[in-house]
Amino acid sequence: KMAGSSTPWVGSAYLFLQSTCKTIVLPSLYESSQKKAGVFKALKLALADSTGSVNGVDMLKVHCSHPHLIIQLKFCKQENCRRFLQSYREGKLQESLQNHLQLSLAMTTVPLEMELKAGKEHLDSMLKDEDHCLECIYREKPDRLRDEEITELEEYFKSLIVHQSINNNVAVKDSVSLNSPSLPHPSQGNSHSPEATFTFQGQQFANRMLTTDDHQKFAKLVSKKWKQVGRSLQKNCRALRDPVIDNLALEYDREGLYEQAYQMLLRFIQSEGKKATIVRLIVALEENGLISLAEELLGLHSNEDCS
């Protein structure tokens, strides 16, 4: 009924995860360059436990939508999906994931709440009707290929199995392989080294970290284009990946454009740390035609009221 004998069985579902412990925020752990690999490893192992195979279910993307971590799953065989549903229904998947997160993140306990959706269907309310759940998952075809970040993590996971015990190397490898291409770092060389400067409108500027003043000016002047700038920044900043920007727009709708823009840039600064440099913001502003704001941040406007 669901697929002809010659057609491969393929379906998709979303697994929503949330920690019931206030001090453990799964999206924040996944967005951390040092914890990301540990969270991914726990997800990978728990899903393998649920289907009895490392390749029983494929992760296509991990969304960070505070407070939820949302995993888009792809099933390529009905039997694997059936095993997954049984494991989920019996609480084995939840128990397995809690245990793997505890080990991977070196925590005492990671209590979880889980929810499973396929399209608009909430599968938790119909788990006893396994065939109906399978039909819902089969109807939802994957709408994407595997995210490149997941492909990187898959490779990293393989190397992690070999080098499980070298924690320091893991953290270093993680930050090198998963972060955006390294931009000039304040500690590299002296202030005259070419990496520490960039050119804008024919002038040389020091590539410094973003300041509180930059942050406030940006939020005040960017107006409705803050989302476009956020989407330009998200290319090299995983903390701003979809659906984060849309969630910020909804969350701070009442507070208005200033707060929405402020919170977006705050996410960028908090996640990128020393890599949250002025050149990255200037490039994003240029991409969106906000030359006047770029000039303002670089002190090229002689405003009388610089309050």
mmCIF file of C-alpha atoms in Angstrom:
data_model
loop_
_atom_site.group_PDB
_atom_site.id
_atom_site.type_symbol
_atom_site.label_atom_id
_atom_site.label_comp_id
_atom_site.label_asym_id
_atom_site.label_seq_id
_atom_site.Cartn_x
_atom_site.Cartn_y
_atom_site.Cartn_z
ATOM 1 C CA LYS A 1 0.000 0.000 0.000
ATOM 2 C CA MET A 2 2.796 2.428 0.871
ATOM 3 C CA ALA A 3 5.322 1.494 -1.827
ATOM 4 C CA GLY A 4 5.486 -0.790 -4.822
ATOM 5 C CA SER A 5 7.919 -3.676 -4.756
ATOM 6 C CA SER A 6 10.291 -1.865 -7.135
ATOM 7 C CA THR A 7 10.172 1.487 -5.282
ATOM 8 C CA PRO A 8 12.555 1.958 -2.338
ATOM 9 C CA TRP A 9 10.784 2.825 0.932
ATOM 10 C CA VAL A 10 11.858 6.356 1.964
ATOM 11 C CA GLY A 11 10.294 8.533 4.649
ATOM 12 C CA SER A 12 11.116 11.464 6.895
ATOM 13 C CA ALA A 13 10.319 12.623 10.425
ATOM 14 C CA TYR A 14 11.436 15.247 12.931
ATOM 15 C CA LEU A 15 12.625 14.308 16.405
ATOM 16 C CA PHE A 16 12.241 17.141 18.954
ATOM 17 C CA LEU A 17 14.510 16.969 22.010
ATOM 18 C CA GLN A 18 14.457 19.128 25.116
ATOM 19 C CA SER A 19 16.252 18.758 28.429
ATOM 20 C CA THR A 20 13.991 18.968 31.464
ATOM 21 C CA CYS A 21 16.950 20.247 33.489
ATOM 22 C CA LYS A 22 17.145 24.069 33.366
ATOM 23 C CA THR A 23 20.947 24.072 33.481
ATOM 24 C CA ILE A 24 21.268 21.833 30.393
ATOM 25 C CA VAL A 25 20.282 23.608 27.170
ATOM 26 C CA LEU A 26 20.736 21.202 24.262
ATOM 27 C CA PRO A 27 20.819 23.830 21.468
ATOM 28 C CA SER A 28 23.540 25.750 23.323
ATOM 29 C CA LEU A 29 25.575 22.568 23.759
ATOM 30 C CA TYR A 30 25.213 21.770 20.059
ATOM 31 C CA GLU A 31 26.193 25.322 19.075
ATOM 32 C CA SER A 32 29.357 25.081 21.200
ATOM 33 C CA SER A 33 32.360 24.098 19.073
ATOM 34 C CA GLN A 34 33.718 22.004 21.957
ATOM 35 C CA LYS A 35 30.455 20.177 22.772
ATOM 36 C CA LYS A 36 28.964 19.787 19.278
ATOM 37 C CA ALA A 37 30.841 16.597 18.431
ATOM 38 C CA GLY A 38 29.843 15.009 21.760
ATOM 39 C CA VAL A 39 26.150 15.749 21.187
ATOM 40 C CA PHE A 40 26.367 14.427 17.620
ATOM 41 C CA LYS A 41 28.117 11.268 18.785
ATOM 42 C CA ALA A 42 25.382 10.620 21.361
ATOM 43 C CA LEU A 43 22.649 11.130 18.738
ATOM 44 C CA LYS A 44 24.416 8.858 16.266
ATOM 45 C CA LEU A 45 24.916 6.026 18.772
ATOM 46 C CA ALA A 46 21.384 6.230 20.190
ATOM 47 C CA LEU A 47 19.832 6.125 16.700
ATOM 48 C CA ALA A 48 22.062 3.167 15.829
ATOM 49 C CA ASP A 49 20.843 1.416 19.007
ATOM 50 C CA SER A 50 17.224 2.054 18.005
ATOM 51 C CA THR A 51 17.498 0.451 14.547
ATOM 52 C CA GLY A 52 20.250 -2.077 15.211
ATOM 53 C CA SER A 53 22.457 -0.503 12.549
ATOM 54 C CA VAL A 54 24.713 2.565 12.237
ATOM 55 C CA ASN A 55 23.071 3.227 8.859
ATOM 56 C CA GLY A 56 19.513 2.418 9.901
ATOM 57 C CA VAL A 57 18.466 6.055 9.969
ATOM 58 C CA ASP A 58 20.174 9.082 8.453
ATOM 59 C CA MET A 59 20.370 12.503 10.110
ATOM 60 C CA LEU A 60 19.858 15.180 7.451
ATOM 61 C CA LYS A 61 20.022 18.303 9.609
ATOM 62 C CA VAL A 62 20.096 19.399 13.232
ATOM 63 C CA HIS A 63 18.117 22.576 13.937
ATOM 64 C CA CYS A 64 18.783 24.643 17.060
ATOM 65 C CA SER A 65 15.451 26.204 18.019
ATOM 66 C CA HIS A 66 15.717 27.087 21.716
ATOM 67 C CA PRO A 67 14.871 25.234 23.881
ATOM 68 C CA HIS A 68 14.568 22.371 21.358
ATOM 69 C CA LEU A 69 17.132 20.464 19.371
ATOM 70 C CA ILE A 70 15.287 19.253 16.258
ATOM 71 C CA ILE A 71 16.737 16.395 14.199
ATOM 72 C CA GLN A 72 15.465 15.769 10.679
ATOM 73 C CA LEU A 73 15.549 12.009 10.098
ATOM 74 C CA LYS A 74 15.495 10.022 6.871
ATOM 75 C CA PHE A 75 14.538 6.341 6.760
ATOM 76 C CA CYS A 76 15.435 4.256 3.718
ATOM 77 C CA LYS A 77 13.832 0.958 4.751
ATOM 78 C CA GLN A 78 10.443 0.321 6.285
ATOM 79 C CA GLU A 79 11.916 -2.306 8.612
ATOM 80 C CA ASN A 80 14.422 0.186 10.024
ATOM 81 C CA CYS A 81 11.653 2.715 10.569
ATOM 82 C CA ARG A 82 9.533 0.072 12.296
ATOM 83 C CA ARG A 83 12.410 -0.798 14.662
ATOM 84 C CA PHE A 84 12.942 2.903 15.386
ATOM 85 C CA LEU A 85 9.247 3.389 16.216
ATOM 86 C CA GLN A 86 9.268 0.378 18.558
ATOM 87 C CA SER A 87 12.372 1.674 20.346
ATOM 88 C CA TYR A 88 10.819 5.147 20.607
ATOM 89 C CA ARG A 89 7.461 3.822 21.859
ATOM 90 C CA GLU A 90 9.060 1.617 24.526
ATOM 91 C CA GLY A 91 11.264 4.445 25.822
ATOM 92 C CA LYS A 92 14.463 2.642 24.800
ATOM 93 C CA LEU A 93 15.576 5.418 22.459
ATOM 94 C CA GLN A 94 15.120 8.007 25.188
ATOM 95 C CA GLU A 95 17.043 5.906 27.713
ATOM 96 C CA SER A 96 19.833 5.207 25.202
ATOM 97 C CA LEU A 97 20.185 8.881 24.247
ATOM 98 C CA GLN A 98 20.252 9.980 27.896
ATOM 99 C CA ASN A 99 23.032 7.477 28.593
ATOM 100 C CA HIS A 100 25.090 8.437 25.524
ATOM 101 C CA LEU A 101 24.745 12.181 26.253
ATOM 102 C CA GLN A 102 25.809 11.547 29.844
ATOM 103 C CA LEU A 103 28.958 9.733 28.652
ATOM 104 C CA SER A 104 29.792 12.022 25.720
ATOM 105 C CA LEU A 105 29.373 15.251 27.689
ATOM 106 C CA ALA A 106 30.729 13.895 30.998
ATOM 107 C CA MET A 107 27.577 14.906 32.876
ATOM 108 C CA THR A 108 25.893 13.196 35.799
ATOM 109 C CA THR A 109 22.502 12.973 34.097
ATOM 110 C CA VAL A 110 20.730 14.469 31.080
ATOM 111 C CA PRO A 111 16.941 14.123 31.538
ATOM 112 C CA LEU A 112 15.059 14.441 28.230
ATOM 113 C CA GLU A 113 11.627 15.053 26.803
ATOM 114 C CA MET A 114 11.065 13.791 23.241
ATOM 115 C CA GLU A 115 8.456 14.388 20.585
ATOM 116 C CA LEU A 116 8.127 12.872 17.112
ATOM 117 C CA LYS A 117 6.448 14.613 14.177
ATOM 118 C CA ALA A 118 5.915 13.814 10.499
ATOM 119 C CA GLY A 119 4.584 16.862 8.670
ATOM 120 C CA LYS A 120 1.659 18.181 10.725
ATOM 121 C CA GLU A 121 1.110 14.817 12.432
ATOM 122 C CA HIS A 122 2.132 14.444 16.085
ATOM 123 C CA LEU A 123 3.083 10.762 16.136
ATOM 124 C CA ASP A 124 3.260 10.478 19.952
ATOM 125 C CA SER A 125 -0.549 10.350 20.097
ATOM 126 C CA MET A 126 -0.733 7.416 17.645
ATOM 127 C CA LEU A 127 2.286 5.265 18.532
ATOM 128 C CA LYS A 128 0.134 2.192 19.224
ATOM 129 C CA ASP A 129 -0.979 2.268 15.587
ATOM 130 C CA GLU A 130 2.436 1.488 14.129
ATOM 131 C CA ASP A 131 1.216 1.094 10.539
ATOM 132 C CA HIS A 132 -0.423 4.516 10.603
ATOM 133 C CA CYS A 133 2.821 6.054 11.934
ATOM 134 C CA LEU A 134 4.747 4.354 9.120
ATOM 135 C CA GLU A 135 2.277 5.776 6.570
ATOM 136 C CA CYS A 136 2.709 9.298 7.971
ATOM 137 C CA ILE A 137 6.505 9.020 7.835
ATOM 138 C CA TYR A 138 6.391 7.516 4.330
ATOM 139 C CA ARG A 139 4.188 10.405 3.092
ATOM 140 C CA GLU A 140 6.818 12.921 4.265
ATOM 141 C CA LYS A 141 9.623 12.679 1.727
ATOM 142 C CA PRO A 142 12.956 14.276 2.762
ATOM 143 C CA ASP A 143 13.045 17.847 1.422
ATOM 144 C CA ARG A 144 16.835 18.189 1.513
ATOM 145 C CA LEU A 145 20.096 16.369 1.077
ATOM 146 C CA ARG A 146 22.244 15.824 4.132
ATOM 147 C CA ASP A 147 23.503 19.146 5.524
ATOM 148 C CA GLU A 148 27.207 19.739 4.907
ATOM 149 C CA GLU A 149 27.689 20.263 8.637
ATOM 150 C CA ILE A 150 26.308 16.764 9.277
ATOM 151 C CA THR A 151 28.662 15.314 6.652
ATOM 152 C CA GLU A 152 31.591 16.971 8.476
ATOM 153 C CA LEU A 153 30.349 15.551 11.773
ATOM 154 C CA GLU A 154 29.958 12.072 10.260
ATOM 155 C CA GLU A 155 33.617 12.165 9.225
ATOM 156 C CA TYR A 156 34.545 13.534 12.609
ATOM 157 C CA PHE A 157 32.534 10.777 14.312
ATOM 158 C CA LYS A 158 34.586 8.131 12.473
ATOM 159 C CA SER A 159 37.852 9.689 13.609
ATOM 160 C CA LEU A 160 36.427 10.072 17.121
ATOM 161 C CA ILE A 161 35.952 6.315 17.417
ATOM 162 C CA VAL A 162 39.678 5.883 16.775
ATOM 163 C CA HIS A 163 40.815 8.728 19.051
ATOM 164 C CA GLN A 164 38.170 8.481 21.745
ATOM 165 C CA SER A 165 40.387 9.083 24.746
ATOM 166 C CA ILE A 166 42.368 12.123 23.566
ATOM 167 C CA ASN A 167 39.998 14.777 24.885
ATOM 168 C CA ASN A 168 42.216 17.755 24.268
ATOM 169 C CA ASN A 169 42.859 16.805 20.671
ATOM 170 C CA VAL A 170 39.143 16.249 20.197
ATOM 171 C CA ALA A 171 38.357 19.804 21.307
ATOM 172 C CA VAL A 172 41.059 21.271 19.087
ATOM 173 C CA LYS A 173 40.086 19.175 16.060
ATOM 174 C CA ASP A 174 36.462 20.062 16.640
ATOM 175 C CA SER A 175 37.052 23.788 16.622
ATOM 176 C CA VAL A 176 39.304 23.554 13.582
ATOM 177 C CA SER A 177 37.042 21.318 11.487
ATOM 178 C CA LEU A 178 33.657 22.752 12.417
ATOM 179 C CA ASN A 179 34.166 26.489 12.756
ATOM 180 C CA SER A 180 34.145 28.927 9.896
ATOM 181 C CA PRO A 181 37.392 29.636 8.004
ATOM 182 C CA SER A 182 39.710 31.455 10.377
ATOM 183 C CA LEU A 183 39.668 35.209 10.026
ATOM 184 C CA PRO A 184 42.409 37.483 11.387
ATOM 185 C CA HIS A 185 42.915 36.861 15.084
ATOM 186 C CA PRO A 186 43.943 39.683 17.449
ATOM 187 C CA SER A 187 46.831 37.586 18.779
ATOM 188 C CA GLN A 188 48.308 36.788 15.364
ATOM 189 C CA GLY A 189 51.397 38.818 14.579
ATOM 190 C CA ASN A 190 51.670 42.535 15.278
ATOM 191 C CA SER A 191 49.282 45.296 14.266
ATOM 192 C CA HIS A 192 51.212 45.875 11.034
ATOM 193 C CA SER A 193 50.767 42.331 9.720
ATOM 194 C CA PRO A 194 48.565 42.182 6.597
ATOM 195 C CA GLU A 195 46.042 39.762 8.189
ATOM 196 C CA ALA A 196 45.159 42.316 10.850
ATOM 197 C CA THR A 197 43.839 44.891 8.364
ATOM 198 C CA PHE A 198 41.258 45.077 5.601
ATOM 199 C CA THR A 199 40.416 47.550 2.850
ATOM 200 C CA PHE A 200 37.131 49.448 2.572
ATOM 201 C CA GLN A 201 36.592 52.204 -0.001
ATOM 202 C CA GLY A 202 40.319 52.294 -0.682
ATOM 203 C CA GLN A 203 41.255 52.815 2.982
ATOM 204 C CA GLN A 204 42.975 50.403 5.373
ATOM 205 C CA PHE A 205 41.263 49.565 8.661
ATOM 206 C CA ALA A 206 42.325 47.444 11.629
ATOM 207 C CA ASN A 207 40.313 44.242 11.865
ATOM 208 C CA ARG A 208 39.244 44.491 15.498
ATOM 209 C CA MET A 209 36.652 42.661 17.542
ATOM 210 C CA LEU A 210 33.164 44.192 17.574
ATOM 211 C CA THR A 211 32.593 46.655 20.416
ATOM 212 C CA THR A 212 29.527 47.560 22.482
ATOM 213 C CA ASP A 213 29.367 50.817 20.512
ATOM 214 C CA ASP A 214 29.338 48.885 17.193
ATOM 215 C CA HIS A 215 26.615 46.633 18.570
ATOM 216 C CA GLN A 216 24.354 49.522 19.599
ATOM 217 C CA LYS A 217 24.924 51.546 16.407
ATOM 218 C CA PHE A 218 24.116 48.512 14.281
ATOM 219 C CA ALA A 219 20.877 47.803 16.170
ATOM 220 C CA LYS A 220 19.844 51.468 15.963
ATOM 221 C CA LEU A 221 20.536 52.014 12.257
ATOM 222 C CA VAL A 222 20.060 48.678 10.444
ATOM 223 C CA SER A 223 16.236 48.868 10.648
ATOM 224 C CA LYS A 224 14.261 46.229 8.672
ATOM 225 C CA LYS A 225 17.345 44.832 6.954
ATOM 226 C CA TRP A 226 18.654 43.136 10.118
ATOM 227 C CA LYS A 227 17.351 39.754 8.906
ATOM 228 C CA GLN A 228 19.193 40.036 5.564
ATOM 229 C CA VAL A 229 22.414 40.916 7.388
ATOM 230 C CA GLY A 230 21.831 37.947 9.707
ATOM 231 C CA ARG A 231 21.456 35.646 6.700
ATOM 232 C CA SER A 232 24.732 36.953 5.279
ATOM 233 C CA LEU A 233 26.468 36.318 8.623
ATOM 234 C CA GLN A 234 24.935 32.825 8.922
ATOM 235 C CA LYS A 235 27.070 31.542 6.017
ATOM 236 C CA ASN A 236 30.013 31.305 8.434
ATOM 237 C CA CYS A 237 28.164 31.315 11.757
ATOM 238 C CA ARG A 238 26.273 28.175 12.708
ATOM 239 C CA ALA A 239 24.552 29.890 15.643
ATOM 240 C CA LEU A 240 22.527 31.933 13.135
ATOM 241 C CA ARG A 241 21.468 29.005 10.953
ATOM 242 C CA ASP A 242 17.753 28.668 10.154
ATOM 243 C CA PRO A 243 15.357 28.813 11.950
ATOM 244 C CA VAL A 244 17.195 30.979 14.533
ATOM 245 C CA ILE A 245 16.704 34.294 12.699
ATOM 246 C CA ASP A 246 12.969 33.728 12.178
ATOM 247 C CA ASN A 247 12.617 32.692 15.826
ATOM 248 C CA LEU A 248 14.316 35.920 16.961
ATOM 249 C CA ALA A 249 11.918 37.941 14.794
ATOM 250 C CA LEU A 250 8.947 36.280 16.518
ATOM 251 C CA GLU A 251 10.398 36.304 20.014
ATOM 252 C CA TYR A 252 11.256 40.029 20.001
ATOM 253 C CA ASP A 253 8.406 41.210 17.758
ATOM 254 C CA ARG A 254 6.831 43.332 20.493
ATOM 255 C CA GLU A 255 10.120 44.997 21.397
ATOM 256 C CA GLY A 256 10.636 46.178 17.821
ATOM 257 C CA LEU A 257 13.415 46.307 15.241
ATOM 258 C CA TYR A 258 16.152 47.627 17.557
ATOM 259 C CA GLU A 259 15.839 44.670 19.938
ATOM 260 C CA GLN A 260 15.522 42.132 17.116
ATOM 261 C CA ALA A 261 18.705 43.437 15.465
ATOM 262 C CA TYR A 262 20.472 43.678 18.839
ATOM 263 C CA GLN A 263 19.642 40.074 19.761
ATOM 264 C CA MET A 264 20.725 38.770 16.338
ATOM 265 C CA LEU A 265 24.152 40.416 16.577
ATOM 266 C CA LEU A 266 24.421 39.297 20.212
ATOM 267 C CA ARG A 267 24.028 35.667 19.075
ATOM 268 C CA PHE A 268 26.806 36.234 16.528
ATOM 269 C CA ILE A 269 29.161 37.819 19.083
ATOM 270 C CA GLN A 270 28.489 35.197 21.776
ATOM 271 C CA SER A 271 28.989 32.232 19.450
ATOM 272 C CA GLU A 272 31.997 33.536 17.520
ATOM 273 C CA GLY A 273 33.939 35.064 20.445
ATOM 274 C CA LYS A 274 37.224 36.524 19.222
ATOM 275 C CA LYS A 275 36.213 35.768 15.650
ATOM 276 C CA ALA A 276 33.313 38.239 15.856
ATOM 277 C CA THR A 277 35.319 40.881 13.977
ATOM 278 C CA ILE A 278 34.360 44.149 12.317
ATOM 279 C CA VAL A 279 35.369 42.907 8.845
ATOM 280 C CA ARG A 280 32.746 40.131 8.934
ATOM 281 C CA LEU A 281 30.001 42.622 9.760
ATOM 282 C CA ILE A 282 31.215 45.102 7.130
ATOM 283 C CA VAL A 283 31.169 42.378 4.442
ATOM 284 C CA ALA A 284 27.594 41.433 5.466
ATOM 285 C CA LEU A 285 26.533 45.092 5.328
ATOM 286 C CA GLU A 286 28.097 45.549 1.875
ATOM 287 C CA GLU A 287 26.306 42.442 0.588
ATOM 288 C CA ASN A 288 22.998 44.073 1.535
ATOM 289 C CA GLY A 289 23.730 47.573 0.238
ATOM 290 C CA LEU A 290 24.124 49.098 3.707
ATOM 291 C CA ILE A 291 27.204 51.143 2.808
ATOM 292 C CA SER A 292 26.178 54.124 4.913
ATOM 293 C CA LEU A 293 25.936 51.963 8.045
ATOM 294 C CA ALA A 294 29.335 50.390 7.259
ATOM 295 C CA GLU A 295 30.808 53.901 6.978
ATOM 296 C CA GLU A 296 29.205 54.832 10.300
ATOM 297 C CA LEU A 297 30.771 51.846 12.070
ATOM 298 C CA LEU A 298 34.199 52.658 10.615
ATOM 299 C CA GLY A 299 33.978 56.316 11.684
ATOM 300 C CA LEU A 300 33.762 57.727 8.161
ATOM 301 C CA HIS A 301 30.724 59.883 8.971
ATOM 302 C CA SER A 302 31.302 63.144 10.796
ATOM 303 C CA ASN A 303 28.001 63.209 12.664
ATOM 304 C CA GLU A 304 27.366 66.185 14.918
ATOM 305 C CA ASP A 305 25.262 64.171 17.347
ATOM 306 C CA CYS A 306 27.266 61.061 18.132
ATOM 307 C CA SER A 307 25.370 60.389 21.328
#
